[in-house]
Short mmCIF file of N, CA and C in Angstrom, two decimals:
data_model
loop_
_atom_site.label_atom_id
_atom_site.label_comp_id
_atom_site.label_asym_id
_atom_site.label_seq_id
_atom_site.Cartn_x
_atom_site.Cartn_y
_atom_site.Cartn_z
N MET A 854 149.53 114.64 81.33
CA MET A 854 150.40 115.09 82.39
C MET A 854 149.80 116.38 82.93
N ALA A 855 149.58 116.48 84.21
CA ALA A 855 149.03 117.68 84.83
C ALA A 855 150.10 118.29 85.71
N LEU A 856 150.17 119.60 85.68
CA LEU A 856 151.12 120.34 86.50
C LEU A 856 150.34 121.13 87.53
N LEU A 857 150.82 121.16 88.75
CA LEU A 857 150.19 121.94 89.81
C LEU A 857 151.03 123.19 90.00
N LEU A 858 150.42 124.33 89.76
CA LEU A 858 151.13 125.60 89.88
C LEU A 858 150.48 126.41 90.99
N ALA A 859 151.28 126.96 91.86
CA ALA A 859 150.75 127.80 92.94
C ALA A 859 151.72 128.95 93.16
N PRO A 860 151.20 130.16 93.36
CA PRO A 860 152.08 131.29 93.63
C PRO A 860 152.74 131.12 95.00
N MET A 861 153.92 131.70 95.16
CA MET A 861 154.63 131.62 96.42
C MET A 861 153.93 132.49 97.46
N SER A 862 153.63 131.95 98.62
CA SER A 862 153.03 132.71 99.71
C SER A 862 153.43 132.05 101.02
N ALA A 863 153.09 132.71 102.10
CA ALA A 863 153.45 132.19 103.41
C ALA A 863 152.68 130.91 103.71
N SER A 864 151.47 130.82 103.21
CA SER A 864 150.65 129.65 103.51
C SER A 864 150.12 129.05 102.22
N PHE A 865 150.37 127.76 102.00
CA PHE A 865 149.85 127.10 100.81
C PHE A 865 148.35 126.89 100.90
N ALA A 866 147.79 126.88 102.08
CA ALA A 866 146.36 126.69 102.26
C ALA A 866 145.58 127.88 101.69
N ASP A 867 146.17 129.09 101.73
CA ASP A 867 145.50 130.29 101.24
C ASP A 867 145.72 130.50 99.73
N ALA A 868 146.65 129.78 99.15
CA ALA A 868 147.02 130.01 97.75
C ALA A 868 146.00 129.38 96.81
N PRO A 869 145.64 130.11 95.75
CA PRO A 869 144.73 129.52 94.76
C PRO A 869 145.48 128.43 93.98
N VAL A 870 144.76 127.42 93.54
CA VAL A 870 145.34 126.31 92.79
C VAL A 870 145.02 126.51 91.31
N MET A 871 146.04 126.48 90.49
CA MET A 871 145.86 126.58 89.04
C MET A 871 146.35 125.28 88.42
N LEU A 872 145.58 124.74 87.52
CA LEU A 872 145.96 123.50 86.84
C LEU A 872 146.25 123.81 85.38
N ALA A 873 147.20 123.10 84.82
CA ALA A 873 147.54 123.25 83.40
C ALA A 873 147.76 121.86 82.84
N GLN A 874 147.55 121.73 81.55
CA GLN A 874 147.76 120.44 80.89
C GLN A 874 148.80 120.61 79.80
N LEU A 875 149.69 119.65 79.69
CA LEU A 875 150.75 119.69 78.71
C LEU A 875 150.69 118.40 77.91
N ALA A 876 150.58 118.52 76.60
CA ALA A 876 150.57 117.34 75.73
C ALA A 876 151.86 117.32 74.91
N ILE A 877 152.54 116.20 74.93
CA ILE A 877 153.77 116.04 74.16
C ILE A 877 153.50 115.00 73.09
N GLU A 878 153.70 115.39 71.84
CA GLU A 878 153.49 114.48 70.73
C GLU A 878 154.78 114.31 69.96
N ARG A 879 154.93 113.14 69.38
CA ARG A 879 156.11 112.86 68.57
C ARG A 879 155.64 112.27 67.26
N ARG A 880 156.14 112.80 66.16
CA ARG A 880 155.74 112.33 64.85
C ARG A 880 156.99 111.89 64.11
N VAL A 881 156.95 110.69 63.57
CA VAL A 881 158.08 110.14 62.83
C VAL A 881 157.60 109.88 61.41
N ILE A 882 158.39 110.32 60.45
CA ILE A 882 158.08 110.06 59.04
C ILE A 882 159.32 109.43 58.42
N ILE A 883 159.13 108.36 57.68
CA ILE A 883 160.23 107.67 57.04
C ILE A 883 160.27 108.07 55.57
N ARG A 884 161.42 108.53 55.09
CA ARG A 884 161.57 108.90 53.68
C ARG A 884 162.12 107.71 52.93
N VAL A 885 161.45 107.36 51.83
CA VAL A 885 161.89 106.25 50.99
C VAL A 885 162.41 106.85 49.68
N PRO A 886 163.72 106.74 49.41
CA PRO A 886 164.27 107.30 48.17
C PRO A 886 164.05 106.36 47.00
N LEU A 887 164.00 106.94 45.80
CA LEU A 887 164.00 106.12 44.60
C LEU A 887 165.42 105.67 44.35
N VAL A 888 165.60 104.62 43.57
CA VAL A 888 166.92 104.14 43.22
C VAL A 888 167.64 105.29 42.54
N ALA A 889 168.81 105.65 43.07
CA ALA A 889 169.51 106.86 42.63
C ALA A 889 170.19 106.67 41.28
N PRO A 890 170.07 107.68 40.40
CA PRO A 890 170.83 107.64 39.15
C PRO A 890 172.30 107.94 39.43
N PRO A 891 173.21 107.64 38.51
CA PRO A 891 174.63 107.93 38.76
C PRO A 891 174.87 109.42 38.90
N ARG A 892 175.83 109.79 39.75
CA ARG A 892 176.15 111.19 40.00
C ARG A 892 177.11 111.72 38.93
N ALA A 893 177.06 113.04 38.74
CA ALA A 893 177.97 113.68 37.80
C ALA A 893 179.40 113.54 38.30
N GLY A 894 180.33 113.36 37.39
CA GLY A 894 181.73 113.23 37.77
C GLY A 894 182.16 111.80 38.00
N ARG A 895 181.22 110.92 38.17
CA ARG A 895 181.55 109.50 38.34
C ARG A 895 181.23 108.77 37.05
N PRO A 896 182.05 107.81 36.70
CA PRO A 896 181.73 107.08 35.48
C PRO A 896 180.41 106.31 35.65
N ALA A 897 179.59 106.41 34.64
CA ALA A 897 178.29 105.75 34.69
C ALA A 897 178.47 104.25 34.45
N PRO A 898 177.79 103.43 35.24
CA PRO A 898 177.86 101.99 34.97
C PRO A 898 177.15 101.69 33.66
N PRO A 899 177.44 100.57 33.06
CA PRO A 899 176.75 100.24 31.81
C PRO A 899 175.24 100.18 32.05
N PRO A 900 174.46 100.58 31.06
CA PRO A 900 173.01 100.58 31.28
C PRO A 900 172.52 99.17 31.57
N PRO A 901 171.65 99.05 32.56
CA PRO A 901 171.17 97.72 32.90
C PRO A 901 170.25 97.18 31.80
N VAL A 902 170.26 95.89 31.68
CA VAL A 902 169.35 95.25 30.74
C VAL A 902 167.95 95.41 31.32
N PRO A 903 167.01 95.94 30.54
CA PRO A 903 165.66 96.13 31.09
C PRO A 903 165.11 94.82 31.62
N GLN A 904 164.63 94.87 32.84
CA GLN A 904 164.10 93.67 33.49
C GLN A 904 162.59 93.68 33.39
N GLU A 905 162.05 92.60 32.91
CA GLU A 905 160.60 92.41 32.90
C GLU A 905 160.23 91.66 34.17
N TRP A 906 159.13 92.05 34.77
CA TRP A 906 158.69 91.45 36.02
C TRP A 906 157.36 90.75 35.83
N ASP A 907 157.24 89.61 36.45
CA ASP A 907 155.99 88.86 36.47
C ASP A 907 155.37 89.08 37.84
N GLU A 908 154.10 89.46 37.89
CA GLU A 908 153.42 89.73 39.16
C GLU A 908 152.78 88.47 39.71
N LYS A 909 153.01 88.24 40.98
CA LYS A 909 152.41 87.11 41.71
C LYS A 909 151.60 87.67 42.87
N LYS A 910 150.83 86.82 43.50
CA LYS A 910 150.04 87.24 44.66
C LYS A 910 150.99 87.77 45.74
N GLY A 911 150.61 88.89 46.33
CA GLY A 911 151.45 89.51 47.35
C GLY A 911 150.78 89.50 48.71
N PRO A 912 151.50 89.93 49.71
CA PRO A 912 150.96 89.97 51.07
C PRO A 912 150.02 91.16 51.26
N ARG A 913 149.31 91.16 52.34
CA ARG A 913 148.45 92.30 52.68
C ARG A 913 149.29 93.43 53.28
N CYS A 914 150.35 93.07 54.01
CA CYS A 914 151.19 94.06 54.69
C CYS A 914 152.67 93.77 54.45
N ILE A 915 153.48 94.83 54.53
CA ILE A 915 154.94 94.72 54.42
C ILE A 915 155.54 95.47 55.59
N ALA A 916 156.54 94.88 56.22
CA ALA A 916 157.21 95.55 57.34
C ALA A 916 157.93 96.80 56.84
N ILE A 917 157.64 97.93 57.44
CA ILE A 917 158.23 99.20 57.00
C ILE A 917 159.75 99.18 57.14
N ARG A 918 160.26 98.58 58.19
CA ARG A 918 161.71 98.56 58.42
C ARG A 918 162.46 97.78 57.34
N SER A 919 161.75 96.95 56.56
CA SER A 919 162.41 96.16 55.53
C SER A 919 162.47 96.89 54.18
N ILE A 920 161.86 98.06 54.05
CA ILE A 920 161.87 98.79 52.78
C ILE A 920 163.17 99.57 52.67
N ARG A 921 163.94 99.28 51.62
CA ARG A 921 165.24 99.93 51.41
C ARG A 921 165.14 101.09 50.44
N SER A 922 164.46 100.90 49.32
CA SER A 922 164.31 101.95 48.31
C SER A 922 163.11 101.62 47.44
N ALA A 923 162.93 102.42 46.40
CA ALA A 923 161.78 102.22 45.52
C ALA A 923 162.16 102.58 44.10
N ALA A 924 161.33 102.13 43.18
CA ALA A 924 161.49 102.47 41.76
C ALA A 924 160.09 102.69 41.19
N LEU A 925 160.00 103.55 40.19
CA LEU A 925 158.70 103.76 39.57
C LEU A 925 158.32 102.51 38.82
N GLY A 926 157.09 102.08 39.04
CA GLY A 926 156.60 100.87 38.40
C GLY A 926 155.73 101.20 37.22
N ALA A 927 154.61 100.57 37.15
CA ALA A 927 153.66 100.81 36.08
C ALA A 927 153.00 102.17 36.30
N ARG A 928 152.00 102.49 35.52
CA ARG A 928 151.38 103.81 35.53
C ARG A 928 150.85 104.23 36.91
N ASN A 929 150.26 103.30 37.64
CA ASN A 929 149.68 103.66 38.94
C ASN A 929 150.24 102.79 40.06
N SER A 930 151.56 102.60 40.07
CA SER A 930 152.18 101.80 41.12
C SER A 930 153.64 102.21 41.32
N VAL A 931 154.15 101.82 42.48
CA VAL A 931 155.55 102.03 42.83
C VAL A 931 156.11 100.69 43.27
N ASP A 932 157.31 100.35 42.80
CA ASP A 932 157.96 99.10 43.19
C ASP A 932 158.80 99.35 44.44
N LEU A 933 158.57 98.55 45.48
CA LEU A 933 159.33 98.64 46.72
C LEU A 933 160.43 97.59 46.69
N ILE A 934 161.65 98.01 46.98
CA ILE A 934 162.79 97.10 47.02
C ILE A 934 163.15 96.91 48.49
N LEU A 935 163.09 95.68 48.94
CA LEU A 935 163.31 95.37 50.35
C LEU A 935 164.77 95.07 50.64
N THR A 936 165.13 95.03 51.91
CA THR A 936 166.51 94.78 52.31
C THR A 936 167.01 93.41 51.88
N ASN A 937 166.10 92.45 51.67
CA ASN A 937 166.51 91.11 51.23
C ASN A 937 166.45 91.00 49.70
N SER A 938 166.39 92.14 48.99
CA SER A 938 166.37 92.26 47.53
C SER A 938 165.07 91.78 46.89
N GLN A 939 164.07 91.43 47.66
CA GLN A 939 162.77 91.11 47.09
C GLN A 939 162.11 92.41 46.64
N ARG A 940 161.22 92.30 45.66
CA ARG A 940 160.49 93.46 45.15
C ARG A 940 159.00 93.22 45.26
N TYR A 941 158.30 94.28 45.67
CA TYR A 941 156.84 94.25 45.73
C TYR A 941 156.31 95.49 45.04
N ARG A 942 155.24 95.32 44.30
CA ARG A 942 154.61 96.45 43.62
C ARG A 942 153.43 96.92 44.47
N ALA A 943 153.49 98.18 44.89
CA ALA A 943 152.39 98.79 45.62
C ALA A 943 151.48 99.45 44.59
N ARG A 944 150.27 98.93 44.43
CA ARG A 944 149.32 99.48 43.45
C ARG A 944 148.43 100.50 44.14
N PHE A 945 148.15 101.59 43.41
CA PHE A 945 147.30 102.66 43.91
C PHE A 945 145.97 102.67 43.15
N ALA A 946 145.05 103.47 43.66
CA ALA A 946 143.79 103.70 42.95
C ALA A 946 144.11 104.39 41.62
N LYS A 947 143.17 104.37 40.70
CA LYS A 947 143.41 104.93 39.37
C LYS A 947 143.71 106.42 39.39
N ARG A 948 143.24 107.14 40.38
CA ARG A 948 143.49 108.59 40.43
C ARG A 948 144.94 108.92 40.77
N CYS A 949 145.70 107.98 41.28
CA CYS A 949 147.10 108.21 41.65
C CYS A 949 148.02 107.72 40.53
N ARG A 950 149.02 108.54 40.23
CA ARG A 950 149.97 108.21 39.18
C ARG A 950 151.36 108.00 39.78
N ALA A 951 152.09 107.05 39.27
CA ALA A 951 153.44 106.79 39.74
C ALA A 951 154.35 107.99 39.51
N ALA A 952 154.10 108.76 38.46
CA ALA A 952 154.94 109.92 38.15
C ALA A 952 154.95 110.94 39.29
N ASP A 953 153.90 110.96 40.12
CA ASP A 953 153.86 111.89 41.25
C ASP A 953 154.90 111.55 42.32
N PHE A 954 155.48 110.37 42.25
CA PHE A 954 156.42 109.89 43.26
C PHE A 954 157.86 109.89 42.76
N TYR A 955 158.15 110.66 41.70
CA TYR A 955 159.47 110.66 41.08
C TYR A 955 160.57 111.10 42.04
N ALA A 956 160.25 111.89 43.06
CA ALA A 956 161.27 112.39 43.98
C ALA A 956 161.30 111.60 45.29
N GLY A 957 160.72 110.42 45.30
CA GLY A 957 160.66 109.63 46.53
C GLY A 957 159.35 109.88 47.24
N PHE A 958 159.20 109.29 48.41
CA PHE A 958 157.95 109.44 49.15
C PHE A 958 158.17 109.19 50.63
N TYR A 959 157.13 109.46 51.40
CA TYR A 959 157.17 109.30 52.85
C TYR A 959 156.15 108.27 53.30
N ILE A 960 156.49 107.59 54.37
CA ILE A 960 155.57 106.64 55.01
C ILE A 960 155.55 106.99 56.49
N GLU A 961 154.35 107.14 57.05
CA GLU A 961 154.24 107.34 58.49
C GLU A 961 154.14 105.99 59.17
N PRO A 962 155.04 105.69 60.09
CA PRO A 962 155.00 104.40 60.78
C PRO A 962 153.68 104.22 61.54
N THR A 963 153.22 103.00 61.58
CA THR A 963 152.00 102.66 62.31
C THR A 963 152.39 101.91 63.58
N ALA A 964 151.42 101.69 64.44
CA ALA A 964 151.69 101.01 65.71
C ALA A 964 152.25 99.61 65.49
N ASP A 965 151.80 98.93 64.43
CA ASP A 965 152.28 97.57 64.19
C ASP A 965 153.53 97.53 63.30
N GLY A 966 154.01 98.69 62.83
CA GLY A 966 155.24 98.75 62.05
C GLY A 966 155.10 98.22 60.63
N SER A 967 153.87 98.14 60.12
CA SER A 967 153.64 97.59 58.78
C SER A 967 152.95 98.61 57.88
N LEU A 968 153.21 98.48 56.60
CA LEU A 968 152.50 99.22 55.57
C LEU A 968 151.49 98.24 54.98
N CYS A 969 150.20 98.54 55.13
CA CYS A 969 149.17 97.58 54.74
C CYS A 969 148.28 98.12 53.62
N ALA A 970 147.92 97.23 52.70
CA ALA A 970 147.00 97.56 51.61
C ALA A 970 145.61 97.76 52.19
N GLY A 971 144.90 98.74 51.65
CA GLY A 971 143.55 99.02 52.11
C GLY A 971 143.49 99.80 53.40
N ARG A 972 144.64 100.15 53.96
CA ARG A 972 144.68 100.87 55.24
C ARG A 972 145.59 102.09 55.21
N ASP A 973 146.79 101.95 54.64
CA ASP A 973 147.81 102.99 54.77
C ASP A 973 148.03 103.76 53.48
N ASP A 974 148.53 104.99 53.67
CA ASP A 974 148.84 105.89 52.56
C ASP A 974 150.35 106.00 52.38
N ILE A 975 150.74 106.30 51.16
CA ILE A 975 152.11 106.69 50.84
C ILE A 975 152.01 108.14 50.38
N GLN A 976 152.86 109.01 50.93
CA GLN A 976 152.78 110.44 50.63
C GLN A 976 153.94 110.85 49.73
N ALA A 977 153.59 111.45 48.59
CA ALA A 977 154.61 111.97 47.69
C ALA A 977 155.24 113.20 48.33
N ARG A 978 156.45 113.52 47.94
CA ARG A 978 157.11 114.71 48.49
C ARG A 978 156.39 115.98 48.08
N SER A 979 155.60 115.89 47.02
CA SER A 979 154.81 117.05 46.57
C SER A 979 153.60 117.30 47.45
N GLY A 980 153.28 116.35 48.33
CA GLY A 980 152.14 116.51 49.22
C GLY A 980 150.97 115.59 48.91
N MET A 981 150.96 114.98 47.74
CA MET A 981 149.87 114.09 47.37
C MET A 981 149.98 112.79 48.17
N ALA A 982 148.84 112.26 48.61
CA ALA A 982 148.81 111.00 49.35
C ALA A 982 147.95 110.00 48.60
N CYS A 983 148.42 108.78 48.49
CA CYS A 983 147.70 107.72 47.79
C CYS A 983 147.62 106.50 48.69
N GLU A 984 146.43 105.94 48.79
CA GLU A 984 146.25 104.72 49.57
C GLU A 984 146.71 103.53 48.75
N VAL A 985 147.38 102.59 49.40
CA VAL A 985 147.83 101.37 48.74
C VAL A 985 146.62 100.46 48.60
N ASP A 986 146.28 100.10 47.35
CA ASP A 986 145.16 99.18 47.11
C ASP A 986 145.58 97.73 47.32
N SER A 987 146.78 97.37 46.82
CA SER A 987 147.25 95.99 46.94
C SER A 987 148.75 95.93 46.74
N PHE A 988 149.33 94.82 47.16
CA PHE A 988 150.74 94.53 46.91
C PHE A 988 150.81 93.30 46.01
N ARG A 989 151.74 93.34 45.08
CA ARG A 989 152.01 92.20 44.20
C ARG A 989 153.49 91.88 44.32
N ARG A 990 153.81 90.61 44.49
CA ARG A 990 155.21 90.17 44.56
C ARG A 990 155.74 90.11 43.13
N LEU A 991 156.94 90.66 42.93
CA LEU A 991 157.54 90.68 41.60
C LEU A 991 158.64 89.64 41.51
N VAL A 992 158.59 88.85 40.46
CA VAL A 992 159.64 87.87 40.18
C VAL A 992 160.14 88.12 38.77
N PRO A 993 161.45 87.93 38.52
CA PRO A 993 161.97 88.17 37.18
C PRO A 993 161.25 87.28 36.16
N ASP A 994 160.85 87.90 35.05
CA ASP A 994 160.22 87.15 33.97
C ASP A 994 161.33 86.51 33.15
N ARG A 995 161.16 85.27 32.83
CA ARG A 995 162.22 84.55 32.09
C ARG A 995 162.00 84.68 30.61
#
């Protein structure tokens, strides 16, 4: 966007022309909370039976708008819980630890609205960023 600025004078032909450029940027970051523990003052629900998960082949990308919350997974992964109650495990490189994401994390939306393995990062609230290596679909182990 260019703005044309000219000082006020009797004749615009004599006025010097000054140009300026204005850039407007917008940045959106989506915060993904971990599954919340019970709050103080409220009766705690009975402890859930530990669920074992079996990993299956997952997609390359997941729609960001479908991510509802997350849970800490294995040592170097975070489990994403989608709006349709499906679960996917986002695996990171070995240098990234799931413990770094204990307070939730941020995802920057992309042009296609997807979080993709091998392309996108998940940012911990502490500032650490980890690239998603792969997604695995989680199904309850019987």
